[in-house]
Structure formats: C-alpha cells, structure tokens
CSV table of C-alpha atoms in Angstrom, one decimal:
chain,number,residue,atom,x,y,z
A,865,UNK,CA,0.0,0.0,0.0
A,866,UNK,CA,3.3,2.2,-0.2
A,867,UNK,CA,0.9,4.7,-2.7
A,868,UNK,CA,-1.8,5.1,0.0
A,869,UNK,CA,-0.4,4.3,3.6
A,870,UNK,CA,3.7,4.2,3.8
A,871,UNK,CA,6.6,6.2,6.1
A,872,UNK,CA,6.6,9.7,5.3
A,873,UNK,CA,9.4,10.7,3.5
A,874,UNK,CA,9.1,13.5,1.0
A,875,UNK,CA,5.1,15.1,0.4
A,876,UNK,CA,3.6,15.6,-3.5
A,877,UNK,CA,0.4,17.7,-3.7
A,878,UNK,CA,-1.4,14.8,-3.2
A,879,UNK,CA,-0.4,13.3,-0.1
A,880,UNK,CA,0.0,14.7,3.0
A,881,UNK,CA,1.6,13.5,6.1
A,882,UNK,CA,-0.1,12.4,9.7
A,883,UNK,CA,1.7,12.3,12.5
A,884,UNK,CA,0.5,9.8,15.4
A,885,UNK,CA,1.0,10.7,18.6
A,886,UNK,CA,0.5,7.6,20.8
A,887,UNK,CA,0.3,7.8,24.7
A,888,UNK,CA,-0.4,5.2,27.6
A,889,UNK,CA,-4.0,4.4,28.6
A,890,UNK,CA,-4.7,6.4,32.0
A,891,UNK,CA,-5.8,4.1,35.0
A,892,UNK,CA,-10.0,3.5,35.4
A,893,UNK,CA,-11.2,6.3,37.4
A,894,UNK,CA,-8.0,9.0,36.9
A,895,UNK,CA,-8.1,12.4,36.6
A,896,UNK,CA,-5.3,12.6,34.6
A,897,UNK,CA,-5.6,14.5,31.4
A,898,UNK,CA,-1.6,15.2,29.8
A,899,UNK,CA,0.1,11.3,29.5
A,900,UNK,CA,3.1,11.2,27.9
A,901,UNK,CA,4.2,10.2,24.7
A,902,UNK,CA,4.9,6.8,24.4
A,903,UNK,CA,5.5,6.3,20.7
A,904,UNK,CA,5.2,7.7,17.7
A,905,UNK,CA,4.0,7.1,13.8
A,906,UNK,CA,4.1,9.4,11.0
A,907,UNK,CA,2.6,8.5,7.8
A,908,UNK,CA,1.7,9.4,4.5
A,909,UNK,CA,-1.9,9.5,3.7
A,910,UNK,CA,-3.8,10.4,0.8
A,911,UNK,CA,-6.2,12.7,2.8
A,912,UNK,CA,-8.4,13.2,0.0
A,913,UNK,CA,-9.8,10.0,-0.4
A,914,UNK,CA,-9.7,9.7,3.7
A,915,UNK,CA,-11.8,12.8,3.8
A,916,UNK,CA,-14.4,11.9,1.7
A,917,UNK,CA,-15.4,8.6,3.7
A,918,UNK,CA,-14.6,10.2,7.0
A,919,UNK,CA,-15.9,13.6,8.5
A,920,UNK,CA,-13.0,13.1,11.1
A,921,UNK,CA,-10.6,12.8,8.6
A,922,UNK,CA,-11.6,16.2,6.4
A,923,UNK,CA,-12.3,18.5,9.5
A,924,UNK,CA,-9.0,16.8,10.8
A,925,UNK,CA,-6.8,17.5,7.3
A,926,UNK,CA,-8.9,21.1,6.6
A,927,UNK,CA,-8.9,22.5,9.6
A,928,UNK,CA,-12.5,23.4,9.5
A,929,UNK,CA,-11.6,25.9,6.4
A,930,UNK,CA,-13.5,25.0,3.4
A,931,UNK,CA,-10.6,25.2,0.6
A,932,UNK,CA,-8.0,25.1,3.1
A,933,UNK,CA,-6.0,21.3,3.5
A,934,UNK,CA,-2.9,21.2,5.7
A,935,UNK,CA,0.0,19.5,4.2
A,936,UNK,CA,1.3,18.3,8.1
A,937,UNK,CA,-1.3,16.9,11.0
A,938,UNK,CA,-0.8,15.5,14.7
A,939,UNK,CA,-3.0,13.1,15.8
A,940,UNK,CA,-2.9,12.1,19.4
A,941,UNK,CA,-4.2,8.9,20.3
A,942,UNK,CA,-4.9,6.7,23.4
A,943,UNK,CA,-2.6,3.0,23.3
A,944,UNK,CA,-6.1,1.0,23.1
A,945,UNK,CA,-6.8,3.2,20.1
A,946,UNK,CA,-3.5,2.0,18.2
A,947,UNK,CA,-5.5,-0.1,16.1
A,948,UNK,CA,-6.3,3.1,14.3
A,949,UNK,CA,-3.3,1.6,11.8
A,950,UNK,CA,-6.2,-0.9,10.7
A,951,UNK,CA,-9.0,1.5,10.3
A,952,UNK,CA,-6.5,3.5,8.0
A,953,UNK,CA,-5.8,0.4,6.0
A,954,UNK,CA,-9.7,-0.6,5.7
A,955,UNK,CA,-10.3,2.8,4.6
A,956,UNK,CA,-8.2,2.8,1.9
A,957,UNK,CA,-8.9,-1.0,1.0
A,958,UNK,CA,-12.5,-2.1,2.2
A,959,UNK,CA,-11.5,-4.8,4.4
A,960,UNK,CA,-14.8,-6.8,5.6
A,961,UNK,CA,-13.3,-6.9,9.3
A,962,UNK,CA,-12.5,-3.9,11.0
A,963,UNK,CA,-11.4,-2.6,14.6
A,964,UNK,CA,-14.4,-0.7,16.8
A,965,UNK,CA,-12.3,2.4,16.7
A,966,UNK,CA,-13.2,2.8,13.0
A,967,UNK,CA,-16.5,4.5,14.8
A,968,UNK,CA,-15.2,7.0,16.7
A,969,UNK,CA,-13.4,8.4,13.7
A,970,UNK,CA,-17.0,8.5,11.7
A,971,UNK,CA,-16.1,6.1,9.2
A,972,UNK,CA,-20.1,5.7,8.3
A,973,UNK,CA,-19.8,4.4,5.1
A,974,UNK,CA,-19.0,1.0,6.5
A,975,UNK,CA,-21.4,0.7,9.3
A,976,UNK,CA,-24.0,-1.5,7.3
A,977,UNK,CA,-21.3,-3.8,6.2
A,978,UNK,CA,-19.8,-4.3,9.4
A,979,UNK,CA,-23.4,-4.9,11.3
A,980,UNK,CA,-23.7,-8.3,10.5
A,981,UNK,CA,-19.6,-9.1,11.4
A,982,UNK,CA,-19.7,-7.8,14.6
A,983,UNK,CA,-16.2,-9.1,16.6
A,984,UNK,CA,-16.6,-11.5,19.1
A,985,UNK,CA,-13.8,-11.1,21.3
A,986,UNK,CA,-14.9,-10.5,25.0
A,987,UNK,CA,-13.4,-6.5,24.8
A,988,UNK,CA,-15.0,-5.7,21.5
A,989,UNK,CA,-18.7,-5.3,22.6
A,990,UNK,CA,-17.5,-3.2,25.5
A,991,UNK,CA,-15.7,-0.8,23.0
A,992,UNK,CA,-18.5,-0.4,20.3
A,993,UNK,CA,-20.4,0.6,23.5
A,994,UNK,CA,-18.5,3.3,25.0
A,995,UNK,CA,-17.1,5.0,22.1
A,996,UNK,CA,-19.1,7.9,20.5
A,997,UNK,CA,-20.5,7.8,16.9
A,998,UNK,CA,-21.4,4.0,17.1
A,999,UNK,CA,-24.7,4.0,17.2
A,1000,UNK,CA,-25.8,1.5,14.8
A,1001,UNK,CA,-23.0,-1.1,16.1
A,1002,UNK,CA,-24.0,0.1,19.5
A,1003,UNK,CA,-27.3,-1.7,19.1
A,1004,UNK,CA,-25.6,-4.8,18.1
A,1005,UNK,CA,-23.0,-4.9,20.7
A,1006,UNK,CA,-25.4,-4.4,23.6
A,1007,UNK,CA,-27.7,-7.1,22.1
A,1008,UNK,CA,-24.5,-9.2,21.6
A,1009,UNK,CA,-24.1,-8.5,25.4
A,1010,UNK,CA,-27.0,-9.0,26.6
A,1011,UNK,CA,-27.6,-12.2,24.8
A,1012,UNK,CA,-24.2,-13.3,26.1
A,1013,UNK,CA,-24.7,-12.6,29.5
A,1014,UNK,CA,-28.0,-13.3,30.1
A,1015,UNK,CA,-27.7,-16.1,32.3
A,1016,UNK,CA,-26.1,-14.5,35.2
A,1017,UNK,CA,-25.6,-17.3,37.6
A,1018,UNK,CA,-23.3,-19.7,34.7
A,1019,UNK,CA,-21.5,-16.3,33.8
A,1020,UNK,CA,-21.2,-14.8,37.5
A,1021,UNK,CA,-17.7,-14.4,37.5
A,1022,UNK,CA,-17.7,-12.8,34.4
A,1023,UNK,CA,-20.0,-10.6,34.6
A,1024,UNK,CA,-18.5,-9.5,37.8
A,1025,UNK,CA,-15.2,-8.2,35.8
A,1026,UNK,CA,-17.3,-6.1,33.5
A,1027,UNK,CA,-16.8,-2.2,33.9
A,1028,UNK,CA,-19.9,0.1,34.5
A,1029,UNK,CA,-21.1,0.1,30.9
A,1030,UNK,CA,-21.3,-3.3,30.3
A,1031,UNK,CA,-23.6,-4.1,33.8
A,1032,UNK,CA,-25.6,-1.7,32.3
A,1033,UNK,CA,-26.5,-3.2,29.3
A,1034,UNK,CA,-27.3,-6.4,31.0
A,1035,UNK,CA,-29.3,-5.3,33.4
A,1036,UNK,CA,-31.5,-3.2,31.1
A,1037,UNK,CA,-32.5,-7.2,29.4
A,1038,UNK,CA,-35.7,-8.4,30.0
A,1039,UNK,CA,-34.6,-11.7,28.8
A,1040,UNK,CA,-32.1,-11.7,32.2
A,1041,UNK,CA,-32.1,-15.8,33.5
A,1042,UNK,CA,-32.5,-15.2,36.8
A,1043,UNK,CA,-34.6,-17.4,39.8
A,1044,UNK,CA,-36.0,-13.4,41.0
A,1045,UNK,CA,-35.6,-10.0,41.1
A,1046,UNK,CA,-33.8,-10.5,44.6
A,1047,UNK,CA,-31.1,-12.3,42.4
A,1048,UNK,CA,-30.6,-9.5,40.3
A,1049,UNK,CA,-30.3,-7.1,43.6
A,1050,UNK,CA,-27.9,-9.0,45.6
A,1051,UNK,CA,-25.7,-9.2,42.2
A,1052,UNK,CA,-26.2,-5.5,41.6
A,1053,UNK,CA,-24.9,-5.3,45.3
A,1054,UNK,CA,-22.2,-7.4,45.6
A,1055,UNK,CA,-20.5,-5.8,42.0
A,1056,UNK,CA,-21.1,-2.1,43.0
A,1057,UNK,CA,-18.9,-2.9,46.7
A,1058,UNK,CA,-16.1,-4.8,44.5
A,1059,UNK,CA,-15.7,-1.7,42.3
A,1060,UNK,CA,-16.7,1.4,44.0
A,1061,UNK,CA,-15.3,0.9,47.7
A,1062,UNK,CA,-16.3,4.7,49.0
A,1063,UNK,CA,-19.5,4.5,50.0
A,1064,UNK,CA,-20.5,8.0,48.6
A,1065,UNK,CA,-19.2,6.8,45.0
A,1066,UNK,CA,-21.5,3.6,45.3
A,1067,UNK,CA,-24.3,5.3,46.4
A,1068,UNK,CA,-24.0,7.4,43.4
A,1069,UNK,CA,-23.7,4.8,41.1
A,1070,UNK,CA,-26.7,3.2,42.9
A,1071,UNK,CA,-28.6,6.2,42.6
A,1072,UNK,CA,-28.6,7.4,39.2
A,1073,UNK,CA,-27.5,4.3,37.1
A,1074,UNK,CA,-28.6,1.2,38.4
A,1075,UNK,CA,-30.9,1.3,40.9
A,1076,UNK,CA,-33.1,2.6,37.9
A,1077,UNK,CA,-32.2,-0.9,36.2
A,1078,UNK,CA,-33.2,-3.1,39.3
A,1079,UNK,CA,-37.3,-4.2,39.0
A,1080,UNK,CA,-38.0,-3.3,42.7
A,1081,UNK,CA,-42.0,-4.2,42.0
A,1082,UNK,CA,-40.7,-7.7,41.3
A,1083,UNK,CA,-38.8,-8.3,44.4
A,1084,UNK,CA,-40.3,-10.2,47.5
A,1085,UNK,CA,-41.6,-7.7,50.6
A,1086,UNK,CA,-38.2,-9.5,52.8
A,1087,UNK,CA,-36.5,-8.5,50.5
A,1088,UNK,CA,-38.2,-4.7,50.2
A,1089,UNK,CA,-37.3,-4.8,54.2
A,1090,UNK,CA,-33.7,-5.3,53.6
A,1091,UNK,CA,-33.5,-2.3,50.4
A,1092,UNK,CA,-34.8,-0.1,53.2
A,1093,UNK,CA,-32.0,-0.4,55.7
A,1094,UNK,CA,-29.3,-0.7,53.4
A,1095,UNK,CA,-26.8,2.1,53.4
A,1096,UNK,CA,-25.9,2.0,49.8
A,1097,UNK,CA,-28.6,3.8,49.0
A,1098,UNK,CA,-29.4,6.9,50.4
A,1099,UNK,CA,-32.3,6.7,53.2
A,1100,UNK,CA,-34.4,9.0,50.3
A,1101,UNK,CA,-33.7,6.7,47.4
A,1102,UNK,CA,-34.2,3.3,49.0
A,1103,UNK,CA,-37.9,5.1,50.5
A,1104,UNK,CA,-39.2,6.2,47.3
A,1105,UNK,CA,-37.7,3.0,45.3
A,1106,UNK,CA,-40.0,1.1,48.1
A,1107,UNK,CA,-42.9,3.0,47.7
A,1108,UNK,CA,-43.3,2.3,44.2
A,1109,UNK,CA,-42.4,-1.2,44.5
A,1110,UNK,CA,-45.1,-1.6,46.6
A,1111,UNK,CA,-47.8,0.4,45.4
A,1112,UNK,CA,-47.4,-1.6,42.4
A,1113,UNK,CA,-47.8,-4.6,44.0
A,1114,UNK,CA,-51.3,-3.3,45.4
A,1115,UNK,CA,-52.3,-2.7,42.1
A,1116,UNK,CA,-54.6,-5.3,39.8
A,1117,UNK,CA,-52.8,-4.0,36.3
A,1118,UNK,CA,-51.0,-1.6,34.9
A,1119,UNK,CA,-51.1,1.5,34.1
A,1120,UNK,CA,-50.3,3.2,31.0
A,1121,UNK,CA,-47.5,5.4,31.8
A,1122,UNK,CA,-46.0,2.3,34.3
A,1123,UNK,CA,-46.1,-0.2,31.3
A,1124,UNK,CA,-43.7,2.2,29.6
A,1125,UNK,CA,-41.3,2.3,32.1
A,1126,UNK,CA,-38.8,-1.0,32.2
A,1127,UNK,CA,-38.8,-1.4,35.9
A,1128,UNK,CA,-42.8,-2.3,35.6
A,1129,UNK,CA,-41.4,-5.0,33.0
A,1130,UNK,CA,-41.3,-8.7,34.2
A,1131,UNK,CA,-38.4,-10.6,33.2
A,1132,UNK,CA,-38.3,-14.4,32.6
A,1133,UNK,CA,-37.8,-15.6,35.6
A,1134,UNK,CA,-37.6,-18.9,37.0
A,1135,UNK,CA,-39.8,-18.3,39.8
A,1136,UNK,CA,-42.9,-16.5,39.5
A,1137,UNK,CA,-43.2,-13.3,41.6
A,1138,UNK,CA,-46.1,-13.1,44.0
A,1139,UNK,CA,-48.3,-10.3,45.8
A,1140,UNK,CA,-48.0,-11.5,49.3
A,1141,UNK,CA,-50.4,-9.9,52.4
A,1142,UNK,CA,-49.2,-11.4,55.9
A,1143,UNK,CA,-51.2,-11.0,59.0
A,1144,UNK,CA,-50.1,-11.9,62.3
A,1145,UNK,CA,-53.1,-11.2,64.6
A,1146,UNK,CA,-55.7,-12.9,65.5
A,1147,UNK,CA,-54.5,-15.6,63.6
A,1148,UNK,CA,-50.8,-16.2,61.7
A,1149,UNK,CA,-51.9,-15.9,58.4
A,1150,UNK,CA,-50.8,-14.8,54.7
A,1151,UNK,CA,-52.8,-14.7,51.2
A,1152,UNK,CA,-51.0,-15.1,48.1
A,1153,UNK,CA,-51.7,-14.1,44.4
A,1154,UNK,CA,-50.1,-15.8,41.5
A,1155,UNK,CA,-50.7,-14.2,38.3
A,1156,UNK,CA,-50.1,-16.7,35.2
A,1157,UNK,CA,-49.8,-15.6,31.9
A,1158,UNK,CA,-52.1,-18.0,29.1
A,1159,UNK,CA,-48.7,-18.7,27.6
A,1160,UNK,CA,-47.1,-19.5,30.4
A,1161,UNK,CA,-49.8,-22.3,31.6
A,1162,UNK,CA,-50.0,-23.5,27.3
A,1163,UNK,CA,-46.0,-24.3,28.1
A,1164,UNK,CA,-46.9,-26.5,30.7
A,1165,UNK,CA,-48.2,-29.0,28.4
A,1166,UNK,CA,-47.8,-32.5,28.7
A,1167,UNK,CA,-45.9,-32.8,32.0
A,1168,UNK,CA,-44.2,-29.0,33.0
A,1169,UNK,CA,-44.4,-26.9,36.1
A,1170,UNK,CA,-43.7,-23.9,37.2
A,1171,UNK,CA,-43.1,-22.5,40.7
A,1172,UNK,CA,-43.4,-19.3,42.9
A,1173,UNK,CA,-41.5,-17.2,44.5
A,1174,UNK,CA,-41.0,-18.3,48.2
A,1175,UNK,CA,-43.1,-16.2,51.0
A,1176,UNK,CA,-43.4,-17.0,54.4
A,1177,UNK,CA,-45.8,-18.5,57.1
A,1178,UNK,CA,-45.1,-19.1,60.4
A,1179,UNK,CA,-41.5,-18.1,59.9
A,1180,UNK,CA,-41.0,-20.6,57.5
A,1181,UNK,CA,-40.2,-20.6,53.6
A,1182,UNK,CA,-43.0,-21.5,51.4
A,1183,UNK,CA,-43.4,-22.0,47.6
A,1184,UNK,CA,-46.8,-22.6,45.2
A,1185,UNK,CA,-46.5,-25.1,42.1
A,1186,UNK,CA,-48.7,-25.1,39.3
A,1187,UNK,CA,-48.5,-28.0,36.7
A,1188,UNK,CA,-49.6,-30.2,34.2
A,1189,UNK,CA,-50.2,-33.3,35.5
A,1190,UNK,CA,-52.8,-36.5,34.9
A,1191,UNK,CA,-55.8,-37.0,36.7
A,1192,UNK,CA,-56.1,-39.7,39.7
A,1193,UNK,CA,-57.6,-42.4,37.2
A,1194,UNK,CA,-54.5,-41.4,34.7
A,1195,UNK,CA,-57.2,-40.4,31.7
A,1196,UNK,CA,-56.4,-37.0,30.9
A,1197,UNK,CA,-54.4,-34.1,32.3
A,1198,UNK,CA,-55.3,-31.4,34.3
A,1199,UNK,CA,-54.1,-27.8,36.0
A,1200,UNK,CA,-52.6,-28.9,39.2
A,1201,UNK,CA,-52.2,-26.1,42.2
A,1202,UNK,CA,-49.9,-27.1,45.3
A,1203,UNK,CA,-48.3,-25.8,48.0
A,1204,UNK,CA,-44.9,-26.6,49.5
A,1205,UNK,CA,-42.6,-25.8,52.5
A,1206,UNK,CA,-38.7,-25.9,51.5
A,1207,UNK,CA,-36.8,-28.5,52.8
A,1208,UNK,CA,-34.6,-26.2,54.7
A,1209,UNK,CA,-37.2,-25.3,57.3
A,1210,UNK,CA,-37.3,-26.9,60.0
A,1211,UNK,CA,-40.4,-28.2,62.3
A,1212,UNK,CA,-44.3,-29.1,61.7
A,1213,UNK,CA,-47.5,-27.2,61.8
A,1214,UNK,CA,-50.8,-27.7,60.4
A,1215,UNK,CA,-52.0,-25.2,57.8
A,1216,UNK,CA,-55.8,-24.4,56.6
A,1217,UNK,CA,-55.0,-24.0,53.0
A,1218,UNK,CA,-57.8,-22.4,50.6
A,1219,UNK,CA,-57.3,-22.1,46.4
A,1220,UNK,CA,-59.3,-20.0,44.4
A,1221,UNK,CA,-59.3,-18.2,41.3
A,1222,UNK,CA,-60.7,-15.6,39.4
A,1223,UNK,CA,-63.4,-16.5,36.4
A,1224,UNK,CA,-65.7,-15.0,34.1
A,1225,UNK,CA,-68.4,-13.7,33.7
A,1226,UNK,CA,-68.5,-11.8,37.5
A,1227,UNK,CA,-64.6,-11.9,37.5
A,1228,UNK,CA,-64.5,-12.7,41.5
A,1229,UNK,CA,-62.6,-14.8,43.3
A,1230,UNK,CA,-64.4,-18.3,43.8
A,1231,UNK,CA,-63.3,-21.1,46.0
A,1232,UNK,CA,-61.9,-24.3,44.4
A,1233,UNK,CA,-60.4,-25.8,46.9
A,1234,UNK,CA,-60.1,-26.2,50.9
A,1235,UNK,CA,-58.4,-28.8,53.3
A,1236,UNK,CA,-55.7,-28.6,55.8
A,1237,UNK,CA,-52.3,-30.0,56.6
A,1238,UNK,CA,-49.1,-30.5,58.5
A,1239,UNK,CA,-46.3,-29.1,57.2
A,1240,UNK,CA,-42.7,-30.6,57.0
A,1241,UNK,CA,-39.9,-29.6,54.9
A,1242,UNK,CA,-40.3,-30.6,51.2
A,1243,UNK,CA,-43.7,-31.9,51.3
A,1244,UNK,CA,-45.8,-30.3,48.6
A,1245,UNK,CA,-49.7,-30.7,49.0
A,1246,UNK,CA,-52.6,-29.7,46.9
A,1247,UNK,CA,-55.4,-30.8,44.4
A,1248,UNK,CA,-54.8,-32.7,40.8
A,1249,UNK,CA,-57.7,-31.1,39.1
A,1250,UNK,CA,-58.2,-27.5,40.6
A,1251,UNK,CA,-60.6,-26.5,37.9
A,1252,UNK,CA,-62.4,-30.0,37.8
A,1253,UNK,CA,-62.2,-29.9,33.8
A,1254,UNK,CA,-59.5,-31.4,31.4
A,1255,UNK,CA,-57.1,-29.8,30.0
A,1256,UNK,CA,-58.1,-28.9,26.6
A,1257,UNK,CA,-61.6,-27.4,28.5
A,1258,UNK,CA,-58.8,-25.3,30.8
A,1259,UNK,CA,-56.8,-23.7,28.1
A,1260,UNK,CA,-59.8,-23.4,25.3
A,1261,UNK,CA,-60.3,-20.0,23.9
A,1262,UNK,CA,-64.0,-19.7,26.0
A,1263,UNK,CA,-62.3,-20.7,28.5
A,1264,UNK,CA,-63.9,-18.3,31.9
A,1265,UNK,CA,-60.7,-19.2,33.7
A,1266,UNK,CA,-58.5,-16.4,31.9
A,1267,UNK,CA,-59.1,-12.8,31.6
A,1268,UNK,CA,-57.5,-10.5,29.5
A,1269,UNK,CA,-55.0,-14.0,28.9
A,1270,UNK,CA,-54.4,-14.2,33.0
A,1271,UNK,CA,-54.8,-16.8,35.1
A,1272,UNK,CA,-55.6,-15.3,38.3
A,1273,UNK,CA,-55.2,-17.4,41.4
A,1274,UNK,CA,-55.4,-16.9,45.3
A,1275,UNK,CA,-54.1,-18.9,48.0
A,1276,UNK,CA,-54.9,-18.5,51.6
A,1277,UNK,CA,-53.0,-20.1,54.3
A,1278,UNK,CA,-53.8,-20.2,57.9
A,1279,UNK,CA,-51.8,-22.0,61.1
A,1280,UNK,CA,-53.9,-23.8,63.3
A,1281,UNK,CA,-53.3,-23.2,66.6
C-alpha cells in the first residue's frame, strides 16, 4: 500500500503526512488528562480519499476551512486506540473486518457492512459501546451482550469483571435468567462494593444508574425490608424505590405510563413473583396471588411446572406449584395447584389452606379448593384437578378461567393453633 499508507518521506500535492502521537492508557477512574508520549507514527496519507469517507478525517486534514487542507497533522491517540493503523488500511482498501475504533473516527460508510460481522472477542462489545458515533454497532454490541450474558448465575464471574457500561446493558435485558428480582439485587450489590469501595461513589452509582435498572416491584416484601436499611442507597432513594415497588404490587394491572417504564417489566424468571399480604393477629396468616400468563400455563403442556417465589408462614419458607399433571384415574391431564414448605425449614404445623381463582363472567374470586395439613420440609400438598375440567376445557379459547389471557389465582394459608 506504499501509494496510500507508507513512512513519510518526502510530500507531492497529493499526499499529506499524519503524525500519530500515541500515549499510555490512563488508570480506570483517573483524573489525569496530559500522559506522555509513548510512541510515535508518522505516515503518508492520501487525505483526499480519507476525507471523503470520514468527516474526522476532512475536518481533521482542513482545519475546518472550506478550501483550506494542511500538508502536516498530529493526531494524538490513546494506546487501546492504536489499532487506528487498521481503520487506516480498511479505509483505503475495504477490508470486511475492521477494529471498533473505526466508529469514533465516523467512518459511516462501512457501518452496514460491518453490522452483521460484529467481533466476538470478549473487549470488543465493550468498546463499540463506550465510544461515541457508534450507534448502529452500539445496538448490536449491547444485544450481543445482553444475549451473552443473560444467564447471570453460569457467567457470574464474568460478569463480575465487566466495567460500569457493560452491567448496564445487562441489566437493562428483559430476557435476564435469573430465579427473581432478589437475584438481580444482591448481584447489583455485591459488584457495585467490588468496584466502588467509598461509599459516597456507590451510592452514586446506585442512585442514578442502576438502581433505575433493578425491577424493585418484582422483588419479594423480605427483600423490600432489607433495600430499606441498606446504606448504599441513600435513606431518600431506597424510600421512594419502596414505595413504588409496593404500590405496584397493590395494584390489579398496569397503568399506561407504568407499562412504559422498564422497571414495571417482568423478566423471565424462574420463579414466578407473587403479591403476598401477611397477617399476624388474631391468627398467623398470609394470602397469596399468583398471576399466570395463558402462555405460560399452554408451556406446561404435557408434564411442566412452574413455581413461585418463596413467602413466608409461620417463619418458614414457602413455595406454590402449578402443573400439568394426569388426573387420579390417569385419563387426561389437568391444571394442578400445590403448595410446598422448603426442605430447609425446620419443624411441623398444620396449615388451613384455601385455592381460588378468578373467572368470568362476574370476574370474582371463587373457592376451588379447601383442606388442611401438617407441614414438614419438602412436602408439597394440593389438588390434581383445581378446575375439575381437562385440560383442553382449561386452556380453550371460552375458556372463563382467563381474563384479558391471566390466570388469576389466590391462595390462603392459615396455622392452626
């Protein structure tokens, strides 16, 4: 490429010569602005055809000046940026790959090429998503991301290492694998400690970038308790984050201005949230809603189940199941609904338990089932056939059981004194 791109040696009208300036990378989090010199390239460039597929490039090689081209230019560069010796030879010879520095020097002429070719090494997507001018591969690295990383607990330690820019784009998923929302908060947490260790710098990073990311209104009322004497956030933040998390969960649906904000979004988690009321007078006692999408129940089909978030009764951990499963005579399936204490609590109590469920046409709760029990650790109790129709008669489109395409259910759980 010695006509385009070669050591500068003597300069014709139509080359000019670019000096690159290359200096070490300051540390994460440094003030400092003047680094020194560490090496340096200089280079002859035909800045014509440069400036004509780069608005960098002409402002850089014009000055600014309409008519006016200087014949020497320093550029000044960062030692991650070094790879700017590729972007110079892809401009000049349309190379399908290219480095994700090519974006902040507005190379947009190859933007819709390089889309679909997007690098997979583990610094690339981090790159495309903190430099300016990307935003078309911007897009595609935080889906690449996302997608990457949305299982949190195979890719924990991973994830861990990423710098501000990259949490952010995973959080903001609503694909995120995660068993809850508590998940999500306690990994929020845990990375914000490891790489903010002032608590005033945390707290800031809590406030205004990803507490805004965490689905509060998804998070069990423990674990509410526990956002409200935490001392990352500020006594203010964590008060008004509660607030809304919790007058959400008092209300039935949505409203239009909450659907458009992400935190209102549910995420696909692997155990459904609940709305939880406990009472502890006259009687220990909590009621329960489970909210199940049609979709969701259609998946269950022939043999799946899905399970609840865990509340509490009694100071023990609890947990509802609903499934697919066959009747007692083994002729067709049915919607199961059970109830289970986790094997890690300890001790026995018997439990009045009550199932019921929302149907059309008055769109009430009505009883399906009652009976009571004695609890132990891992025992899960319940009815086969909570509807008392098959299947097929349970997820049909005139079906009264869904409304709006919600199951609504209700579980009430009493201790027996």
């Amino acid at each position: 490429m010695e006509s385009e791109l070669s050591p500068a040696h003597g300069v014709s009208s139509s080359v000019r010569v670019l000096r690159i300036e290359i200096v070490s990378d300051p540390p994460p989090n440094s003030d400092i602005k003047n680094a020194t010199v560490a090496r340096v390239r200089t280079l002859r460039i035909k800045s014509r055809m440069l400036a004509t597929k780069s608005p960098f490039f002409y402002k850089l090689f014009s000055n600014g000046t309409t008519g006016s081209e200087l014949k020497h230019v320093t550029l000044r560069i960062n030692a991650s940026e070094a790879v700017l010796m590729k972007l110079l030879r892809f401009m000049c010879s349309n190379p399908l790959n290219a480095p994700p520095v090519l974006y902040k020097f507005e190379v947009s002429s190859c933007r819709s090429q390089l889309l679909p070719n997007l690098p997979m090494a583990p610094d690339s997507p981090l790159l495309y998503v903190e430099l300016p001018h990307t935003i078309l591969m911007a897009d595609a690295a935080k889906q690449y991301l996302a997608g990457q990383y949305k299982d949190l607990t195979k890719f924990k330690e991973e994830v861990m290492a990423l710098p501000l820019s990259g949490i952010e784009v995973i959080l903001a998923s609503d694909h995120l694998r995660v068993k809850s929302e508590d998940d999500v908060y306690d990994f929020v947490l845990k990375w914000a400690r490891q790489h903010y260790k002032r608590r005033k710098e945390r707290r800031e990073v809590l406030g205004t970038r990803l507490g805004r990311l965490i689905r509060f209104p998804y998070m069990t009322c423990r674990k509410l308790e526990k956002v409200l004497i935490c001392d990352d956030f500020t006594h203010k933040a964590a008060s008004k984050l509660v607030f809304e998390a919790l007058f959400f969960k008092a209300q039935q649906s949505l409203t239009a201005s909450a659907s458009l904000n992400s935190r209102f979004v549910e995420r696909a988690y692997k155990y459904r949230p609940v709305k939880v009321v406990e009472f502890e007078v006259p009687r220990q006692q909590c009621v329960v809603y489970l909210d199940l999408k049609r979709e969701e129940c259609a998946a269950l089909f022939p043999s799946g189940r899905v399970k609840s978030q865990t509340f509490h009764l009694c100071g023990r951990k609890f947990l509802l199941l609903g499934a697919c499963s066959l009747n007692k005579r083994g002729t067709s399936r049915c919607f199961e609904l059970a109830v289970g204490m986790k094997k890690k609590s300890s001790g026995s109590f018997v439990v009045d338990c009550e199932f019921a469920a929302r149907s059309r046409p008055a769109k009430e709760f009505v009883t399906k089932y009652k009976s009571h029990y004695t609890f132990t650790g891992g025992t899960f109790v319940g009815t086969g056939n909570l509807f008392k129709v098959t299947w097929s008669k349970f997820m049909a489109e005139d079906s009264p059981f869904f409304i709006n395409g919600v199951l609504h259910l209700k579980a009430e759980f009493t201790v027996r004194h």
